[in-house]
mmCIF file of N, CA and C in Angstrom:
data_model
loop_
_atom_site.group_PDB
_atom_site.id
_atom_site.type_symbol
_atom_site.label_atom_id
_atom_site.label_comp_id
_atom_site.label_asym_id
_atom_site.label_seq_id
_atom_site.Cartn_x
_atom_site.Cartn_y
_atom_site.Cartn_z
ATOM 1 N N UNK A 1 0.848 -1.165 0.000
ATOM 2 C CA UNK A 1 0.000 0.000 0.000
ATOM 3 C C UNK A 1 0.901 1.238 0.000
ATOM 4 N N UNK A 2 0.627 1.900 -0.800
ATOM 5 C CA UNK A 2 0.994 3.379 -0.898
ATOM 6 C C UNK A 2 0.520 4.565 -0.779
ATOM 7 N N UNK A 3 0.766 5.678 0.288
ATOM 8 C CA UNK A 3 -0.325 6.347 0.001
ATOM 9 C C UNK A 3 0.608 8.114 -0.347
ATOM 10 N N UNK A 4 -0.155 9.166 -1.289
ATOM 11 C CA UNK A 4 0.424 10.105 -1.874
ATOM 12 C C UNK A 4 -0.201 10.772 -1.844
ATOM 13 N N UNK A 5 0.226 12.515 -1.621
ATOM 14 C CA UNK A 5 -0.481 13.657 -1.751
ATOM 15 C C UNK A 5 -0.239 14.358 -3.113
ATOM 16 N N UNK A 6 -1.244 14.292 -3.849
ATOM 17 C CA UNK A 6 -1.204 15.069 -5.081
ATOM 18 C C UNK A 6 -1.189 16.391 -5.504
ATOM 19 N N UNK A 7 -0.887 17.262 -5.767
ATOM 20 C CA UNK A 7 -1.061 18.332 -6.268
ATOM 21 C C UNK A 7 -1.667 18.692 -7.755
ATOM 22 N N UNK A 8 -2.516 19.261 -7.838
ATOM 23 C CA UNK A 8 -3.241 19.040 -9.529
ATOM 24 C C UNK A 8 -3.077 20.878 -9.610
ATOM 25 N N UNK A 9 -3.184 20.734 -10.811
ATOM 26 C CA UNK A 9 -3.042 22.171 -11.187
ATOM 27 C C UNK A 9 -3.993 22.861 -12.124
ATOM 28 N N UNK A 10 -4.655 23.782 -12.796
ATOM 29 C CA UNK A 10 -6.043 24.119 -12.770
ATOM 30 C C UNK A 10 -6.114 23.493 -14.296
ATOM 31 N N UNK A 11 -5.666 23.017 -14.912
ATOM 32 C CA UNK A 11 -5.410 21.953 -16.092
ATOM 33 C C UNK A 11 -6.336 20.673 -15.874
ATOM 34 N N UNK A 12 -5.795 20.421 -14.247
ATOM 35 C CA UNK A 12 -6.425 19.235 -13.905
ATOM 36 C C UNK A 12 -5.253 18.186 -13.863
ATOM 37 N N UNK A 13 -4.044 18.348 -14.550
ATOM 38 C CA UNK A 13 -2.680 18.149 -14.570
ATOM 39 C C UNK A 13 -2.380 17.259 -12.958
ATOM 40 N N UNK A 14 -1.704 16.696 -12.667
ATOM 41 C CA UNK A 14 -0.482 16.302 -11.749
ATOM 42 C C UNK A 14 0.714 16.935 -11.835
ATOM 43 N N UNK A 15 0.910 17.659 -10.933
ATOM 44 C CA UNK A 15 2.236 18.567 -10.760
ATOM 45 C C UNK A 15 3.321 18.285 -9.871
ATOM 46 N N UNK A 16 2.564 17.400 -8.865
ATOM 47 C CA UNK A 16 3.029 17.075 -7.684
ATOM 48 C C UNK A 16 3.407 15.920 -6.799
ATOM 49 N N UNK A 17 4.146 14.899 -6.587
ATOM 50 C CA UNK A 17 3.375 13.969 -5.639
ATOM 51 C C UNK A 17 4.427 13.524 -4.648
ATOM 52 N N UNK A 18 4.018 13.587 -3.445
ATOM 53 C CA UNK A 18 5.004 13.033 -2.174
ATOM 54 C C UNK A 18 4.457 12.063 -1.637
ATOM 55 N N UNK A 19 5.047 11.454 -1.085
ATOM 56 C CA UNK A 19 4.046 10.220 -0.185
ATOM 57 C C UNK A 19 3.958 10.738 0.983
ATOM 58 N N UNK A 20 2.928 10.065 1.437
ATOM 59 C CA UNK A 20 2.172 10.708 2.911
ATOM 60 C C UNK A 20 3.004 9.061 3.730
ATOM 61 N N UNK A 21 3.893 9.327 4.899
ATOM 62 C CA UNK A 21 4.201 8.114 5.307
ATOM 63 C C UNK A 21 5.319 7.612 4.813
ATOM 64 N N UNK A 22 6.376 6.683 5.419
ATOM 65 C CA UNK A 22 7.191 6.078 5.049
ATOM 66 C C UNK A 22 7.071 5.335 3.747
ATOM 67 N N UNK A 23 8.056 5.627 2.847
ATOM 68 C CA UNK A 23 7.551 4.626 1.235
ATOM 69 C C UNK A 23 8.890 4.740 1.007
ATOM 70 N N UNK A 24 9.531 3.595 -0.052
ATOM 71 C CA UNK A 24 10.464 3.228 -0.617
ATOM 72 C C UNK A 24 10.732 4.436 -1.644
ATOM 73 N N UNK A 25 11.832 5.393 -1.648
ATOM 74 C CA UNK A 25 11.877 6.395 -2.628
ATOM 75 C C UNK A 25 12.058 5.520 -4.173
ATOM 76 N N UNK A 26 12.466 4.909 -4.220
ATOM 77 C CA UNK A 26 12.651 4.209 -6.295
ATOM 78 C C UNK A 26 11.375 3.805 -6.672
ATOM 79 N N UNK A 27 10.135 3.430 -5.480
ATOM 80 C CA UNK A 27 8.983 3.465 -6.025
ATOM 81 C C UNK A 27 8.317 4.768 -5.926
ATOM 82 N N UNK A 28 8.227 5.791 -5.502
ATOM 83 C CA UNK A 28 7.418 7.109 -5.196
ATOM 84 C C UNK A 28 8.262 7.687 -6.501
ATOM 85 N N UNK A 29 9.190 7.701 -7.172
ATOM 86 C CA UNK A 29 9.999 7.825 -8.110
ATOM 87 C C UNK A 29 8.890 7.523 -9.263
ATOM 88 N N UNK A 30 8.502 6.322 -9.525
ATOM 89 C CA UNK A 30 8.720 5.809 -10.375
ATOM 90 C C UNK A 30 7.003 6.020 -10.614
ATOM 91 N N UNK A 31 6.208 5.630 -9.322
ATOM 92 C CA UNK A 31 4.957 6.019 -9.370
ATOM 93 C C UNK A 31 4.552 7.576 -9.868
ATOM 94 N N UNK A 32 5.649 8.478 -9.508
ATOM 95 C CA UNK A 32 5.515 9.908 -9.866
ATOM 96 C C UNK A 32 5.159 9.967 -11.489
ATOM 97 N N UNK A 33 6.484 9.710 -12.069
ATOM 98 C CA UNK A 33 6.759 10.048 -13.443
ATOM 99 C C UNK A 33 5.610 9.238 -13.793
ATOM 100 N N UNK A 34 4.738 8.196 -13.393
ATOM 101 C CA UNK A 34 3.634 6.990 -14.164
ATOM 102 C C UNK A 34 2.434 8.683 -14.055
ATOM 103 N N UNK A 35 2.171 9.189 -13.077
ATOM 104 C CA UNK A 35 1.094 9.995 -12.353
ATOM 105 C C UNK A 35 1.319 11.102 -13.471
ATOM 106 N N UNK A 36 2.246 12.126 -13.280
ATOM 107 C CA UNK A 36 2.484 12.910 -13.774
ATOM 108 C C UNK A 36 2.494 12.961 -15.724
ATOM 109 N N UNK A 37 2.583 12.044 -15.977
ATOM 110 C CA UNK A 37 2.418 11.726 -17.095
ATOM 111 C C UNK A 37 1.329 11.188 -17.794
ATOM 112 N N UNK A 38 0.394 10.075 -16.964
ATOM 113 C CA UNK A 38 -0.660 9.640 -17.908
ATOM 114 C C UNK A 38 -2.077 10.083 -16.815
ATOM 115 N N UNK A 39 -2.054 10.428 -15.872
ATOM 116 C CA UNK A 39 -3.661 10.934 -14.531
ATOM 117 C C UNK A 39 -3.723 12.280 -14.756
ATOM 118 N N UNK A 40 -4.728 12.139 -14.994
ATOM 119 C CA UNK A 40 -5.713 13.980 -15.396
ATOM 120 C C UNK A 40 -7.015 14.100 -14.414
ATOM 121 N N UNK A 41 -7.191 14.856 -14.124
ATOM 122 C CA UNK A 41 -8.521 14.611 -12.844
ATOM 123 C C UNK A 41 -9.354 15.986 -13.558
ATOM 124 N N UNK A 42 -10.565 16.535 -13.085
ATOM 125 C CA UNK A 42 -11.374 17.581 -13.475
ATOM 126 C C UNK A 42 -10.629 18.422 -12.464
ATOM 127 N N UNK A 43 -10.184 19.552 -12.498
ATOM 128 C CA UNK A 43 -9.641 20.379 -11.967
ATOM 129 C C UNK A 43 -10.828 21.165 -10.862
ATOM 130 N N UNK A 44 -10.259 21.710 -9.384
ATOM 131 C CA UNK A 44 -11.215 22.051 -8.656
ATOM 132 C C UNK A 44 -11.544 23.372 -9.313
ATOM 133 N N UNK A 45 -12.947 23.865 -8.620
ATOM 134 C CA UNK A 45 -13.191 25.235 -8.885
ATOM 135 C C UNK A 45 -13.380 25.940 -7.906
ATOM 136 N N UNK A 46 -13.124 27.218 -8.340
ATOM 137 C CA UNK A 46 -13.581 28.574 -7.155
ATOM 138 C C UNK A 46 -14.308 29.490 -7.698
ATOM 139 N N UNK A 47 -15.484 29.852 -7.443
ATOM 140 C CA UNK A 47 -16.091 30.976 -7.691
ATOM 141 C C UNK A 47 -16.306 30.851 -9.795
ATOM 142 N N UNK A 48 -16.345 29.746 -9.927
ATOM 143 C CA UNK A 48 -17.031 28.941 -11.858
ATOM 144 C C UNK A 48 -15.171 29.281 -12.094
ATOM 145 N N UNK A 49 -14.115 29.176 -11.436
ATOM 146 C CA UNK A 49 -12.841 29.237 -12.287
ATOM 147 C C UNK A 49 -12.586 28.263 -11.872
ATOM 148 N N UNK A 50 -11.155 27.669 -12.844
ATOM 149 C CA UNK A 50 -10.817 26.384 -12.042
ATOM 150 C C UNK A 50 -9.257 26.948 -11.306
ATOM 151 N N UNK A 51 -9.037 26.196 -10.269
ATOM 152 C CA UNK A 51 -7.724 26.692 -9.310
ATOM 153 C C UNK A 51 -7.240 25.150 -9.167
ATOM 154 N N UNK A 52 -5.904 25.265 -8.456
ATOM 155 C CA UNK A 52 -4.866 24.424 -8.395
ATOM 156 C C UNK A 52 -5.428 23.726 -6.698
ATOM 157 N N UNK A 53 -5.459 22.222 -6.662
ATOM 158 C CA UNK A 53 -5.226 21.804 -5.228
ATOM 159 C C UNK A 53 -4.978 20.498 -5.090
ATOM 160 N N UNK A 54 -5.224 19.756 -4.107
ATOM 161 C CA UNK A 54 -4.517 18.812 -4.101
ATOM 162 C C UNK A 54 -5.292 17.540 -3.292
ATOM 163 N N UNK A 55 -4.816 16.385 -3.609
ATOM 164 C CA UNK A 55 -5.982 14.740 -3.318
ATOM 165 C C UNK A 55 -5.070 13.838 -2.674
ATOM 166 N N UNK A 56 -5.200 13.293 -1.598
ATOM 167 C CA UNK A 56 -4.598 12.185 -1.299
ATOM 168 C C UNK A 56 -5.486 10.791 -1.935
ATOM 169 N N UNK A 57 -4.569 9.908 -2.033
ATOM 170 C CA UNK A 57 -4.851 8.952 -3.240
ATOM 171 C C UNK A 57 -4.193 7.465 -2.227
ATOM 172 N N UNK A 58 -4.642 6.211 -2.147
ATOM 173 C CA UNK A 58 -4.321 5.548 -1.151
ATOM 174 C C UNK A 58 -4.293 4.449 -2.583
ATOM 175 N N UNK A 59 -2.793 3.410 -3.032
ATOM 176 C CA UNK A 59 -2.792 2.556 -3.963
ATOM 177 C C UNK A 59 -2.731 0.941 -3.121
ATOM 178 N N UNK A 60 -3.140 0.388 -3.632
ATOM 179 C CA UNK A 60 -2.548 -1.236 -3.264
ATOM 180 C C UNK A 60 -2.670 -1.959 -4.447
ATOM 181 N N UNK A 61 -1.380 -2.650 -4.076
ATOM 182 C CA UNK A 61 -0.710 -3.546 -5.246
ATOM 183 C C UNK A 61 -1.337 -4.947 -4.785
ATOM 184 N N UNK A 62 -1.261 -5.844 -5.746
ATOM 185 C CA UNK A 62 -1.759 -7.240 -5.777
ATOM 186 C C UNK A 62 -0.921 -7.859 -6.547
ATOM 187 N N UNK A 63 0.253 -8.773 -6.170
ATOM 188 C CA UNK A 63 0.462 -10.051 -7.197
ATOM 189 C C UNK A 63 0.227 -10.412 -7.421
ATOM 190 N N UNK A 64 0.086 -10.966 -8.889
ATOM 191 C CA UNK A 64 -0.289 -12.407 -9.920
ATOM 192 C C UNK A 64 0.228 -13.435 -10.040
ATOM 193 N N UNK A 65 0.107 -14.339 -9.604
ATOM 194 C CA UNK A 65 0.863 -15.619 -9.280
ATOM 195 C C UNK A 65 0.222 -16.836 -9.062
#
């Protein structure tokens, strides 16, 4: 289980991500560049604009075996 604080930006973009909690840095690495590159979310709004903020996101992995 992994869990990460996102930052989105008024794009709706991923700009950001740290882990919330002890995590292996070569995976928070690696999960970043996956986030930042292919997750788009609807961007929040304020007042009908959209603004920059941020989601914690909780992952768990499952082996196939």
């Amino acid at each position: 289980m992994l869990t990460l604080r996102l930052s989105i930006d008024e794009r709706g973009r991923v700009i950001g991500v740290e882990p919330v909690g002890r995590a292996d840095r070569a995976f928070v690495e690696a999960a970043r560049r996956h986030m930042m590159a292919h997750w788009r979310y609807a961007p929040a709004s304020e007042d009908g604009r959209a603004i920059r903020s941020s989601v914690t996101v909780t992952m768990r992995f499952m082996l196939d075996g």
